[in-house]
PDB file of C-alpha atoms in Angstrom:
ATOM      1  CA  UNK A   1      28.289 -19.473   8.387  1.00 42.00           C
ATOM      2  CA  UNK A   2      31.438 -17.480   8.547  1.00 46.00           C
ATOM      3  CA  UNK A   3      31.549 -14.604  11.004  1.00 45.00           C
ATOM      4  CA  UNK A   4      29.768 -11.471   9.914  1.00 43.00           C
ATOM      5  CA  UNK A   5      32.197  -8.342   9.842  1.00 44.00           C
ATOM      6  CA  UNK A   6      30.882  -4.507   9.974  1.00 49.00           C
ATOM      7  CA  UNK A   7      31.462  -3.434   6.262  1.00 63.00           C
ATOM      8  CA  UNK A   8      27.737  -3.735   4.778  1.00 75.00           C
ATOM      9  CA  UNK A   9      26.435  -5.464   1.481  1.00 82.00           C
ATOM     10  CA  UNK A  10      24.232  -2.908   1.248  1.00 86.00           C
ATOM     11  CA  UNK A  11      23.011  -0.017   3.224  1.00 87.00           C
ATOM     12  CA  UNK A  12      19.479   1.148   3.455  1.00 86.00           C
ATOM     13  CA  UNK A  13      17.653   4.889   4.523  1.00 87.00           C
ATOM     14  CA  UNK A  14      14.385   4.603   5.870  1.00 86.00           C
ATOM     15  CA  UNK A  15      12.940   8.233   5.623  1.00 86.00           C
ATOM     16  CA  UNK A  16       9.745   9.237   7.266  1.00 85.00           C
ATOM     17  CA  UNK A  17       7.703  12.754   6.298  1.00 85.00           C
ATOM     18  CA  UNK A  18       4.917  14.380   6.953  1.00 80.00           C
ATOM     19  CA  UNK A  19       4.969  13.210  10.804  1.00 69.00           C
ATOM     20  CA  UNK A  20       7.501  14.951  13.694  1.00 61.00           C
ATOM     21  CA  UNK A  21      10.191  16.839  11.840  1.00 59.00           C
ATOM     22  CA  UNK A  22      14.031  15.288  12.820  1.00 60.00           C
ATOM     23  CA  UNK A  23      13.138  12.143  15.128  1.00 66.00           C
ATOM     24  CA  UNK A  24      11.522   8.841  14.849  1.00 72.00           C
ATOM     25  CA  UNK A  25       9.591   8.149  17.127  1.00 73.00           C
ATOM     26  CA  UNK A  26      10.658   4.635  19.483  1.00 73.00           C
ATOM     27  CA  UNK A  27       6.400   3.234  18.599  1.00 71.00           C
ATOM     28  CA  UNK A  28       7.531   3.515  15.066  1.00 74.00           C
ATOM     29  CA  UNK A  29      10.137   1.484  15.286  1.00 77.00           C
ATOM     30  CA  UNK A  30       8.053  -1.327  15.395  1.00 79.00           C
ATOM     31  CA  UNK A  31       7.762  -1.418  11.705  1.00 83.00           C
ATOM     32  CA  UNK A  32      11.435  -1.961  11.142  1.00 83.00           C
ATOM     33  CA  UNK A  33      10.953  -5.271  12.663  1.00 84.00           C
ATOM     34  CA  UNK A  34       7.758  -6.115  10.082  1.00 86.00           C
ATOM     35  CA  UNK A  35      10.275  -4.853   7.426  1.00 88.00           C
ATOM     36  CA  UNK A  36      12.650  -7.308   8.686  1.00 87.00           C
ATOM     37  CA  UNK A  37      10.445  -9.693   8.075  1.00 87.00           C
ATOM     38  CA  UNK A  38       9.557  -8.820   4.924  1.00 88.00           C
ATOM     39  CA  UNK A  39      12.904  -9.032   3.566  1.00 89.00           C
ATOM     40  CA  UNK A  40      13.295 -12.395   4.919  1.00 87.00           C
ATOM     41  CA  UNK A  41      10.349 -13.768   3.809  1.00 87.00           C
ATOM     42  CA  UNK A  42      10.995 -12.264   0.060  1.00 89.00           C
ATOM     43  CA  UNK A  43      14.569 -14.406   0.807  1.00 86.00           C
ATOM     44  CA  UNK A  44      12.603 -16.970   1.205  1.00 83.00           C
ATOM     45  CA  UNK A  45      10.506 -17.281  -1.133  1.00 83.00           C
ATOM     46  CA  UNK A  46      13.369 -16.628  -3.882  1.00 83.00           C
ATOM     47  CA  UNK A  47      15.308 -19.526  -2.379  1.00 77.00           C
ATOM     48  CA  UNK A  48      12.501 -21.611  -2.853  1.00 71.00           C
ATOM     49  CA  UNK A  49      11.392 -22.198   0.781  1.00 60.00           C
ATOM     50  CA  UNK A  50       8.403 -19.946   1.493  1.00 54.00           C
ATOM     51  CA  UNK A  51       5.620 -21.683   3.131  1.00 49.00           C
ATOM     52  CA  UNK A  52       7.409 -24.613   4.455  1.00 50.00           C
ATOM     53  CA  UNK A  53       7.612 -25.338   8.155  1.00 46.00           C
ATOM     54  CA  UNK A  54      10.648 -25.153  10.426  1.00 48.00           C
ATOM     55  CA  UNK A  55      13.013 -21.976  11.069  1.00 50.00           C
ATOM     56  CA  UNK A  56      15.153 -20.880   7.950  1.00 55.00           C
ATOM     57  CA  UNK A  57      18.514 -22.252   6.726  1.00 66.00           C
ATOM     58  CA  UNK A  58      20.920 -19.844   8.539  1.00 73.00           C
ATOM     59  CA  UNK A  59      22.819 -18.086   5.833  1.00 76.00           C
ATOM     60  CA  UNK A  60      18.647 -17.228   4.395  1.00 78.00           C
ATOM     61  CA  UNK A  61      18.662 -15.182   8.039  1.00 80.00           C
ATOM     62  CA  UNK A  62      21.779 -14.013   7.982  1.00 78.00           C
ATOM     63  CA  UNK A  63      21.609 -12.810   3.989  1.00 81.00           C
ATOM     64  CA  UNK A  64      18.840 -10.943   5.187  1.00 82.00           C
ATOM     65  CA  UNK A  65      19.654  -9.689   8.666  1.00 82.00           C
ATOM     66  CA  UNK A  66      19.412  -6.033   9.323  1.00 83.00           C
ATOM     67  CA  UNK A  67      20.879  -3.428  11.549  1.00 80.00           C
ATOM     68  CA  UNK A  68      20.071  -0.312  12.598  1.00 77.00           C
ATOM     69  CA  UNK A  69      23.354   2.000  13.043  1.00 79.00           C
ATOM     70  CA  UNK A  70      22.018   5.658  13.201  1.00 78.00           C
ATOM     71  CA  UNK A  71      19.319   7.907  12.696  1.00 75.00           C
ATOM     72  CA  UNK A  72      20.575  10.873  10.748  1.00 70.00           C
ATOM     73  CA  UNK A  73      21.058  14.058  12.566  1.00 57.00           C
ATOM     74  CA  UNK A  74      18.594  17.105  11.355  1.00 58.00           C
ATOM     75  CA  UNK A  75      16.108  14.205   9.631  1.00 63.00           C
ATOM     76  CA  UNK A  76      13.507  11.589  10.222  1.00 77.00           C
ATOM     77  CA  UNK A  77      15.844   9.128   8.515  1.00 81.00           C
ATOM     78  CA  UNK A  78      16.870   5.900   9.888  1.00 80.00           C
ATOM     79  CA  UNK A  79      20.280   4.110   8.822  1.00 82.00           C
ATOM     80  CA  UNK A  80      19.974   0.410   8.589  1.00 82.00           C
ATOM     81  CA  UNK A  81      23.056  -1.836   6.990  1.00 81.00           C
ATOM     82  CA  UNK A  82      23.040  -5.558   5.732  1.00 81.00           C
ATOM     83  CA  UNK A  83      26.304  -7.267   7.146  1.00 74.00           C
ATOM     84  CA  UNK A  84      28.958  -8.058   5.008  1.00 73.00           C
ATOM     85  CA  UNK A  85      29.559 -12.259   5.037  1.00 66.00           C
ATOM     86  CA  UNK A  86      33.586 -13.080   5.169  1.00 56.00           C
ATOM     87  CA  UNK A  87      34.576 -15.920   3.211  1.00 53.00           C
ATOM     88  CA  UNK A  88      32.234 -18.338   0.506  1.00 49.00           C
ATOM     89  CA  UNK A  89      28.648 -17.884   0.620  1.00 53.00           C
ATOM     90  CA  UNK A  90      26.447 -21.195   0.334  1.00 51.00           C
ATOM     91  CA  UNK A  91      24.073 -19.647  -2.159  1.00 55.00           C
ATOM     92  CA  UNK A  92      22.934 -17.140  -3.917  1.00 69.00           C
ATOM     93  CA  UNK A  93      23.125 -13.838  -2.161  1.00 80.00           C
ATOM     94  CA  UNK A  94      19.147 -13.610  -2.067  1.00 81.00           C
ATOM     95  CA  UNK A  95      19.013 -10.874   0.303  1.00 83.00           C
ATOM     96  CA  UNK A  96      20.164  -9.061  -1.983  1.00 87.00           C
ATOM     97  CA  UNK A  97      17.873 -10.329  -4.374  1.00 89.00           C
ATOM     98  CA  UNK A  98      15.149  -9.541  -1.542  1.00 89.00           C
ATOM     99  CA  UNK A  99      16.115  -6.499  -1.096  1.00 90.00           C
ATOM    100  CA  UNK A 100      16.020  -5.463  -4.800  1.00 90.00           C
ATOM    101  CA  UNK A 101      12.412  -7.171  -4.877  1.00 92.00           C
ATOM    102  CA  UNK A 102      10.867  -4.959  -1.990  1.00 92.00           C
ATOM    103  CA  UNK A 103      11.736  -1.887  -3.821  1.00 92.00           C
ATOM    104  CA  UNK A 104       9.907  -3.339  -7.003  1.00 93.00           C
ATOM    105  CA  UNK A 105       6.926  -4.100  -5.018  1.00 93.00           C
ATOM    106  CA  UNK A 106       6.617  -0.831  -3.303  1.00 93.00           C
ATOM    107  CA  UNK A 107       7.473   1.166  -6.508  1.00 93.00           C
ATOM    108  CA  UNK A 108       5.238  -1.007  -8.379  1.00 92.00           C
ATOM    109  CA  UNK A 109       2.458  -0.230  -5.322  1.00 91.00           C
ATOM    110  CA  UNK A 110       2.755   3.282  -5.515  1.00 89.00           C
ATOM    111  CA  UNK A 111       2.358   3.502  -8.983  1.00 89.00           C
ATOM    112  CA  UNK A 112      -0.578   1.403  -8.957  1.00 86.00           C
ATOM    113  CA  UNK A 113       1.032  -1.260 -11.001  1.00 88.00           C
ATOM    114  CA  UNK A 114       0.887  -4.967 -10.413  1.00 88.00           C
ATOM    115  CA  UNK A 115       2.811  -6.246  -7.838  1.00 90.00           C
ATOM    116  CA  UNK A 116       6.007  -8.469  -9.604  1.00 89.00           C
ATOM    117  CA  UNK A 117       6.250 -11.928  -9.483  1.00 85.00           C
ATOM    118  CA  UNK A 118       8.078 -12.999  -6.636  1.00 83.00           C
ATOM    119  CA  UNK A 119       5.877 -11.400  -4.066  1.00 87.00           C
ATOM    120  CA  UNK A 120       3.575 -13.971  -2.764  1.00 82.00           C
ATOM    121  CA  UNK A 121       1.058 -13.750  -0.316  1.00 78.00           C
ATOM    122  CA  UNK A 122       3.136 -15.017   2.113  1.00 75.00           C
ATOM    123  CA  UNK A 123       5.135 -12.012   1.919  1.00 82.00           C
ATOM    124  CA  UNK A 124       3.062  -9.489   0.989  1.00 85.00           C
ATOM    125  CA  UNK A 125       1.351  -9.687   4.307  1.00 84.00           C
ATOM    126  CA  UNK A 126       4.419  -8.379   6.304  1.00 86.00           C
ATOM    127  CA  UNK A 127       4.913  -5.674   3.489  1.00 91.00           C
ATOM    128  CA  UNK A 128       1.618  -4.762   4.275  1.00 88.00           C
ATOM    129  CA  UNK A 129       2.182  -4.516   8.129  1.00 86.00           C
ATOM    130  CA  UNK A 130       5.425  -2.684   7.373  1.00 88.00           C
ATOM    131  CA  UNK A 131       3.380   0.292   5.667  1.00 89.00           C
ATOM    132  CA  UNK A 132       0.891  -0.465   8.329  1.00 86.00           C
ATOM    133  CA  UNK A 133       2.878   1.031  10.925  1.00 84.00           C
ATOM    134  CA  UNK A 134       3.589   4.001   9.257  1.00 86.00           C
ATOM    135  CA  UNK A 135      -0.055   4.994   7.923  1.00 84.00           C
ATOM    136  CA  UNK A 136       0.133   8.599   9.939  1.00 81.00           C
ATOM    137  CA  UNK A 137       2.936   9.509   7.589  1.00 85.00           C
ATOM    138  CA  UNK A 138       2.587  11.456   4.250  1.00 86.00           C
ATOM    139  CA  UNK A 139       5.370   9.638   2.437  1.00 89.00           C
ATOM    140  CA  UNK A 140       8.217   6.802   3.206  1.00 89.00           C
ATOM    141  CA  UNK A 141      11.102   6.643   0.858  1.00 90.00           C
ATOM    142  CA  UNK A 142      13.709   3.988   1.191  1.00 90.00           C
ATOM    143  CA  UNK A 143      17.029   5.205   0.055  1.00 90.00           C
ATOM    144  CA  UNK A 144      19.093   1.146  -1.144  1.00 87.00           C
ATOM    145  CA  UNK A 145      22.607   1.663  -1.694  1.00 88.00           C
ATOM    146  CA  UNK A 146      24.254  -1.213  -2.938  1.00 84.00           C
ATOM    147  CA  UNK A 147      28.265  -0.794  -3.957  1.00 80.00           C
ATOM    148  CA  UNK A 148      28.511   2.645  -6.086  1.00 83.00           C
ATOM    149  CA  UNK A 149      24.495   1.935  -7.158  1.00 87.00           C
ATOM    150  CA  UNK A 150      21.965   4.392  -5.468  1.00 90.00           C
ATOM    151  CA  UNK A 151      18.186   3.361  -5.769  1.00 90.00           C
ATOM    152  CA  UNK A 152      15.068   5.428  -4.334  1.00 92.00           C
ATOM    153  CA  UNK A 153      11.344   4.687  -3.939  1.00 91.00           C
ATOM    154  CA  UNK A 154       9.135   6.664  -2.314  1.00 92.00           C
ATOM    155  CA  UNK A 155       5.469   5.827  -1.465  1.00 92.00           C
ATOM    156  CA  UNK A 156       2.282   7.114   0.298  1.00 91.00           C
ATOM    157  CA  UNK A 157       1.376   4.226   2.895  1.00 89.00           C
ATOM    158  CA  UNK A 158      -2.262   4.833   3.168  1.00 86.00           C
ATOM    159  CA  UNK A 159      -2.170   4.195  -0.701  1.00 86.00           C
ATOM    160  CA  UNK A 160       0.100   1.783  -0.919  1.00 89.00           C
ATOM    161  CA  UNK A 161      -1.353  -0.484   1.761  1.00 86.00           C
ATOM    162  CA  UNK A 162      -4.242  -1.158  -0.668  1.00 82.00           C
ATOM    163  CA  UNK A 163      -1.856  -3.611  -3.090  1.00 86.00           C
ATOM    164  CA  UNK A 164      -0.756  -5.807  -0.151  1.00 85.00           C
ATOM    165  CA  UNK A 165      -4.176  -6.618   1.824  1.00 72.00           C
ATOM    166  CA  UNK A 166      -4.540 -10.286   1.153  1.00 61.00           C
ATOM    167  CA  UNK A 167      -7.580 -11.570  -1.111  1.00 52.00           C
ATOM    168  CA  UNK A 168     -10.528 -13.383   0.530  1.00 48.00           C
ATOM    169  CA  UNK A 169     -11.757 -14.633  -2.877  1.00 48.00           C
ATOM    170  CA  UNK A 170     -15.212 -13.259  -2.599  1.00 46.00           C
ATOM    171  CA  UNK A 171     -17.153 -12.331  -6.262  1.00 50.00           C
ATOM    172  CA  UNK A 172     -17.012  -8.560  -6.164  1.00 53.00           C
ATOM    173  CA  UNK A 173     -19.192  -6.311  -5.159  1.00 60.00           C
ATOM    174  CA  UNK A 174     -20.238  -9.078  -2.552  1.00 67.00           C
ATOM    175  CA  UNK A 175     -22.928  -7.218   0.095  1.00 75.00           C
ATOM    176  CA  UNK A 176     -21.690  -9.220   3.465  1.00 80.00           C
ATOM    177  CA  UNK A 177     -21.203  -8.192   7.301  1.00 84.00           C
ATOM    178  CA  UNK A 178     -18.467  -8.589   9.576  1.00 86.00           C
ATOM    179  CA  UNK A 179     -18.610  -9.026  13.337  1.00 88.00           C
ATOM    180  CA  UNK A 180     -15.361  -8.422  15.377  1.00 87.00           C
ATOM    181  CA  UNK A 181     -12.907  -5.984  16.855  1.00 89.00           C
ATOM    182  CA  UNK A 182     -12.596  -2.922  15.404  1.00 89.00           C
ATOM    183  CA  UNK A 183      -9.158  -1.336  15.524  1.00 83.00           C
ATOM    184  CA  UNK A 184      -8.015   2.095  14.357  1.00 72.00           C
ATOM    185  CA  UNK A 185      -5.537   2.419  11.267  1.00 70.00           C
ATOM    186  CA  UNK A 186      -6.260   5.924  10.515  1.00 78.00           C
ATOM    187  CA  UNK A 187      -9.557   7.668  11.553  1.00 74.00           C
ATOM    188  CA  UNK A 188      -8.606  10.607   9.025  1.00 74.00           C
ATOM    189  CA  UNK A 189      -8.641   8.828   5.957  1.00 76.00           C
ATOM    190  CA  UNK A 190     -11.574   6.378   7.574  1.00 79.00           C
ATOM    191  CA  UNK A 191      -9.288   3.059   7.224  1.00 83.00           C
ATOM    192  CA  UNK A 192      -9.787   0.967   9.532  1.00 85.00           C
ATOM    193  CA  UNK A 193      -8.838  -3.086  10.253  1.00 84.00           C
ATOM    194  CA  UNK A 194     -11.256  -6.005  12.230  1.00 86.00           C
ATOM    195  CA  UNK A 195     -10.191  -8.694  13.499  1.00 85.00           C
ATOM    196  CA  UNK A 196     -12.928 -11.064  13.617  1.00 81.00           C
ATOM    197  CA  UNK A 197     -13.589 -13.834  15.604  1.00 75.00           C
ATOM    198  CA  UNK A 198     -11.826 -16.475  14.058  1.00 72.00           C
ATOM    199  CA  UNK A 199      -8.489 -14.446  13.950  1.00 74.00           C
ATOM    200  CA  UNK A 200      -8.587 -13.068  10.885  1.00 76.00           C
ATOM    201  CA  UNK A 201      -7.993  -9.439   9.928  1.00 78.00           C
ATOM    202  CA  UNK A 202     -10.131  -7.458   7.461  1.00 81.00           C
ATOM    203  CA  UNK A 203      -9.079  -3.950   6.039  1.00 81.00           C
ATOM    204  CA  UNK A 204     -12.341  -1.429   5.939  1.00 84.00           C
ATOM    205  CA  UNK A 205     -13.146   1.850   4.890  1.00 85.00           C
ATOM    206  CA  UNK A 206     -15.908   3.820   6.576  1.00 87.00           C
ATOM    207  CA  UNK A 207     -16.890   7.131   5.712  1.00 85.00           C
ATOM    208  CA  UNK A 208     -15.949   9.550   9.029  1.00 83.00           C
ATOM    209  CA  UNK A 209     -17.589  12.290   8.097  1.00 82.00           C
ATOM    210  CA  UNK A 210     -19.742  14.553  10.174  1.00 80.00           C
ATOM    211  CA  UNK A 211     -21.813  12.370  12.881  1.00 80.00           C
ATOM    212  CA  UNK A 212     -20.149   9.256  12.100  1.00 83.00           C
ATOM    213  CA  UNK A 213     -17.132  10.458  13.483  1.00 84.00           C
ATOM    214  CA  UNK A 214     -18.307  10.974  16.653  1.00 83.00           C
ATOM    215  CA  UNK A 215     -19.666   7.331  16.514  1.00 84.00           C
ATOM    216  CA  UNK A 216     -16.885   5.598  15.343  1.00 85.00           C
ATOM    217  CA  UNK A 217     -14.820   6.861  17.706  1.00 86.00           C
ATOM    218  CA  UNK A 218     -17.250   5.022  20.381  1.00 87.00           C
ATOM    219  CA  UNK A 219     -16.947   1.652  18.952  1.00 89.00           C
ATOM    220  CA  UNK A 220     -12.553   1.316  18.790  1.00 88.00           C
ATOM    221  CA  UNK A 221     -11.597  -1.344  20.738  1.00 88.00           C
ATOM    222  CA  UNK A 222     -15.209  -2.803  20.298  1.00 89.00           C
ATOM    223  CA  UNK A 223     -16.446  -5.397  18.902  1.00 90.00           C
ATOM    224  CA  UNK A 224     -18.932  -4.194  16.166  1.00 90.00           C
ATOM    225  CA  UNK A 225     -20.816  -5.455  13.004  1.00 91.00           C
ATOM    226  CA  UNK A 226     -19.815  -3.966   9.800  1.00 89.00           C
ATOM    227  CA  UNK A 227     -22.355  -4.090   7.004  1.00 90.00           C
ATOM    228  CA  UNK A 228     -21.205  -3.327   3.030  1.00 88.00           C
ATOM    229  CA  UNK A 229     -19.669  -4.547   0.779  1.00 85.00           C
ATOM    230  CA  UNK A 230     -16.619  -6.442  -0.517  1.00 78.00           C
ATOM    231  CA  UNK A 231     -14.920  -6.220  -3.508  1.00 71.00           C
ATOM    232  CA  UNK A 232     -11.863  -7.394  -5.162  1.00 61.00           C
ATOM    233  CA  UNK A 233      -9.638  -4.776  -7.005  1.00 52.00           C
ATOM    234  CA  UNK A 234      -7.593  -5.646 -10.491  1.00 45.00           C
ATOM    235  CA  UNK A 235      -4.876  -7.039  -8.355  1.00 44.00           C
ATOM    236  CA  UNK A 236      -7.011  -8.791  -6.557  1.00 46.00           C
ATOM    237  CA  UNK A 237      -6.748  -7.290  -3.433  1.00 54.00           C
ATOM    238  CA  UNK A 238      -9.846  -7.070  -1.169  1.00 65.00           C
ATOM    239  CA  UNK A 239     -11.667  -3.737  -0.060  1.00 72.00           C
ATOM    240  CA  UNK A 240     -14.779  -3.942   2.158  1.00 81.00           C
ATOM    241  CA  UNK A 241     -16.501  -0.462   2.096  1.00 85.00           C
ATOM    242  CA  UNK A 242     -18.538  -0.620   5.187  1.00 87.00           C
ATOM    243  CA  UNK A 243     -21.792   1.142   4.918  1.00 87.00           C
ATOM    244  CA  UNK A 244     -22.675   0.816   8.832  1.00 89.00           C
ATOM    245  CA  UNK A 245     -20.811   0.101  11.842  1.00 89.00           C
ATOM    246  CA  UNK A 246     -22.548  -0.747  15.191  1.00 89.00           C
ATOM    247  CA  UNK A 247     -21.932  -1.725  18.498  1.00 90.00           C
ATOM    248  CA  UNK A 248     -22.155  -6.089  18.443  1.00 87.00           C
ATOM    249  CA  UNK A 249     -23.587  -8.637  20.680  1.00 78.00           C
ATOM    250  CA  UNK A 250     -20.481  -9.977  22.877  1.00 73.00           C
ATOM    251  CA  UNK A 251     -19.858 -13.871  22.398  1.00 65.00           C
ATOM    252  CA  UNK A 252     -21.588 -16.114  24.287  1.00 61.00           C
ATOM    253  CA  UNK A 253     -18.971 -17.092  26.298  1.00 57.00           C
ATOM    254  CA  UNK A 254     -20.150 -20.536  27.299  1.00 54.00           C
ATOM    255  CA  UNK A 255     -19.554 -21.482  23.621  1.00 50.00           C
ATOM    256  CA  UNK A 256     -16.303 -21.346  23.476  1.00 49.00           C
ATOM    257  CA  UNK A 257     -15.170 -21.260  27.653  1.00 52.00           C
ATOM    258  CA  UNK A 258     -17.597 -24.236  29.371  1.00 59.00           C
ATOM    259  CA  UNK A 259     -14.568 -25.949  31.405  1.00 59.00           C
ATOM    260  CA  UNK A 260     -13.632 -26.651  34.926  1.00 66.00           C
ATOM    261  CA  UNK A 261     -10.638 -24.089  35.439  1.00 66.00           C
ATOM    262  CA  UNK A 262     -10.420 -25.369  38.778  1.00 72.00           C
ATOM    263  CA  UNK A 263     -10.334 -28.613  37.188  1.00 73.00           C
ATOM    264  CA  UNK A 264      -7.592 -28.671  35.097  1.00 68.00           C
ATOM    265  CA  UNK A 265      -5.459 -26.425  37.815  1.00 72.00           C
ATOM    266  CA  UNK A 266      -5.692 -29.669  39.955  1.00 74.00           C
ATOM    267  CA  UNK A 267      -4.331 -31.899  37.314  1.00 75.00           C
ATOM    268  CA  UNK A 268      -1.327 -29.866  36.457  1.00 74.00           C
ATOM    269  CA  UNK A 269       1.701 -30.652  38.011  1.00 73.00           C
ATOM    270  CA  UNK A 270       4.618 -28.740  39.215  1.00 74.00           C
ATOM    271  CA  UNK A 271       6.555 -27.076  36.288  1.00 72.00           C
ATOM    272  CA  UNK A 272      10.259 -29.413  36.494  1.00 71.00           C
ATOM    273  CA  UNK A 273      12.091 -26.867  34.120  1.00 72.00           C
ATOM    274  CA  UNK A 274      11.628 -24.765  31.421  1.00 68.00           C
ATOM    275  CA  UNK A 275      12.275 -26.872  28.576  1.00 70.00           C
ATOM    276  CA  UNK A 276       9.420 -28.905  29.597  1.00 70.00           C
ATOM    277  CA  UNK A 277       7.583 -25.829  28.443  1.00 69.00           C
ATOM    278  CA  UNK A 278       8.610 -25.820  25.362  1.00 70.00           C
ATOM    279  CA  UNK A 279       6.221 -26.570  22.403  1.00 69.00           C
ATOM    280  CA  UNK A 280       7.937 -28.563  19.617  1.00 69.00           C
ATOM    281  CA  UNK A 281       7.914 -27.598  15.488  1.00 67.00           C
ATOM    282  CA  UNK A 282       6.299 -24.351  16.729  1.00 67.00           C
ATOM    283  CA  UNK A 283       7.773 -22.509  13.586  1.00 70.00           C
ATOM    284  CA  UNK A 284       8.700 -19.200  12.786  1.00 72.00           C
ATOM    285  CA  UNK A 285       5.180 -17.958  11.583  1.00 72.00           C
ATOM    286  CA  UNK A 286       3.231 -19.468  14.228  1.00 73.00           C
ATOM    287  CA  UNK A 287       5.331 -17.468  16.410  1.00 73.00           C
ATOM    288  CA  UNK A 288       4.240 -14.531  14.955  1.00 72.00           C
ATOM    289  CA  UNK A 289       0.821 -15.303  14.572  1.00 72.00           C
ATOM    290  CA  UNK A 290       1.401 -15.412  18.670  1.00 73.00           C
ATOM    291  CA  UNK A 291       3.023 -12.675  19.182  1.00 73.00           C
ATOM    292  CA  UNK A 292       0.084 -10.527  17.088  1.00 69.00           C
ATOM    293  CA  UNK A 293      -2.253 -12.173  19.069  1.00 69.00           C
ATOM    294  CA  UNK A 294      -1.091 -11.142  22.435  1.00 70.00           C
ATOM    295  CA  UNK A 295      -0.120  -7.674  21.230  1.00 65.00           C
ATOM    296  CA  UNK A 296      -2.483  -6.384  19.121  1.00 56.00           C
TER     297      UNK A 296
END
């Protein structure tokens, strides 16, 4: 790939309001990198590769590379640029194309439409975790700016989020539990997310209303048993309306942790170099599946 100059294929405004009036603050910042991402698994999947193991063909990554240049003086509103790529591109330019897709899927989300074709569920999960990160906001517009062509959409997360949970493919209205950890997504609105004990992550709603308040506020960072029930929407996006939340059993830990630590301590050798660390066709989503793990 040719060298990447500092004139910009496009140029993007991520505003943020309803939350601290003229700064971003650094924790949000977190969801530029899921909106990263998403662009470049939207890339992906328009260039015919989502889903398949191994890293991305360069120019995919570099079509859909973002930068952030400024936040905008007086505003919650951060500047982000896609480089400009000197000399003949190898494909398609499909971060553009991605680019132009995420604003169809979140104006298509906030209107309660469908979400287009092209957004699979491959890459509606990072959408999702995108507008996860900014759930304490009223509103996020993104301001795309492509040549003399000025685009806006502008959504509510906490609404939004609903079109890109992932579907479990339970009949609806399906009466189930849930045991896991119970994080906090917003205790106002009484959305919340479990991870449960296989990994996976479930999007709840639970009534925080008088008492239960109080209680819920007991079991974050608990593991707890939901009871409710799930249903799938039009889109076919799940929703589990939890009806009770209590503290759970822990895991028996023998289950899954009988083994000699001392053991296997014994039997590992010295470490020669780091490369011998290294874990091969550990791809690009199995990285991030790791780095959720250890920072969630």
């Amino acid at each position: 790939m040719d060298e990447i100059t500092t004139t910009p294929r496009a140029q993007l405004s991520l505003r943020l309001i309803g939350g601290p009036e003229g700064a971003i603050p650094l924790a949000r910042l977190a969801a530029v990198a899921e909106l990263q991402q998403a662009v470049l698994r939207l890339a992906k999947g328009i260039e015919g590769r989502a889903g398949r193991r191994g890293r991305s063909p360069q120019p995919v990554e570099d079509l859909t590379r973002l930068f952030a240049v400024a936040i905008r003086a007086g505003s919650a509103v951060l500047e982000l640029e896609a480089p400009a790529l000197t000399g003949q591109l190898p494909l398609a330019d499909v971060g553009l194309e991605a680019f132009d897709l995420l604003e169809d899927a979140l104006e298509a989300a906030g209107q309660g439409r469908s979400l287009p074709e092209g957004v699979d569920d491959w890459s509606r999960e990072k959408i999702g975790a995108f507008l996860e990160e900014l759930v304490d906001y009223q509103r996020v517009t993104i301001e795309y700016r492509r040549g003399a062509a000025v685009r806006e959409v502008s959504v509510a997360p906490v609404s939004a989020l609903d079109a890109f949970r992932p579907a479990r493919g339970l009949p609806s209205g399906t009466s189930t539990e849930l045991n896991g950890l119970l994080y906090e997504v917003n205790i106002k609105s009484g959305s919340f997310r479990l991870e449960d004990d296989l990994g996976r992550i479930h999007y709840l709603k639970f009534d925080t209303s008088g008492e239960n308040l109080d209680r819920v506020r007991e079991l974050i960072g608990r593991r707890v048993n939901a009871q409710g029930t799930m249903s799938l929407d039009a889109g076919r996006n799940e929703r589990f309306e939890a009806t009770k939340l209590s503290l759970a059993e822990p895991l028996p830990q023998h289950s899954f942790f009988d083994f000699d630590v001392d053991a296997v301590l014994r039997r590992t050798g010295p470490v020669v170099s780091v490369q011998s660390l290294a874990i091969e066709e550990f791809d690009e989503d199995e990285a991030d599946g790791f780095w959720r793990a250890i920072t969630d």
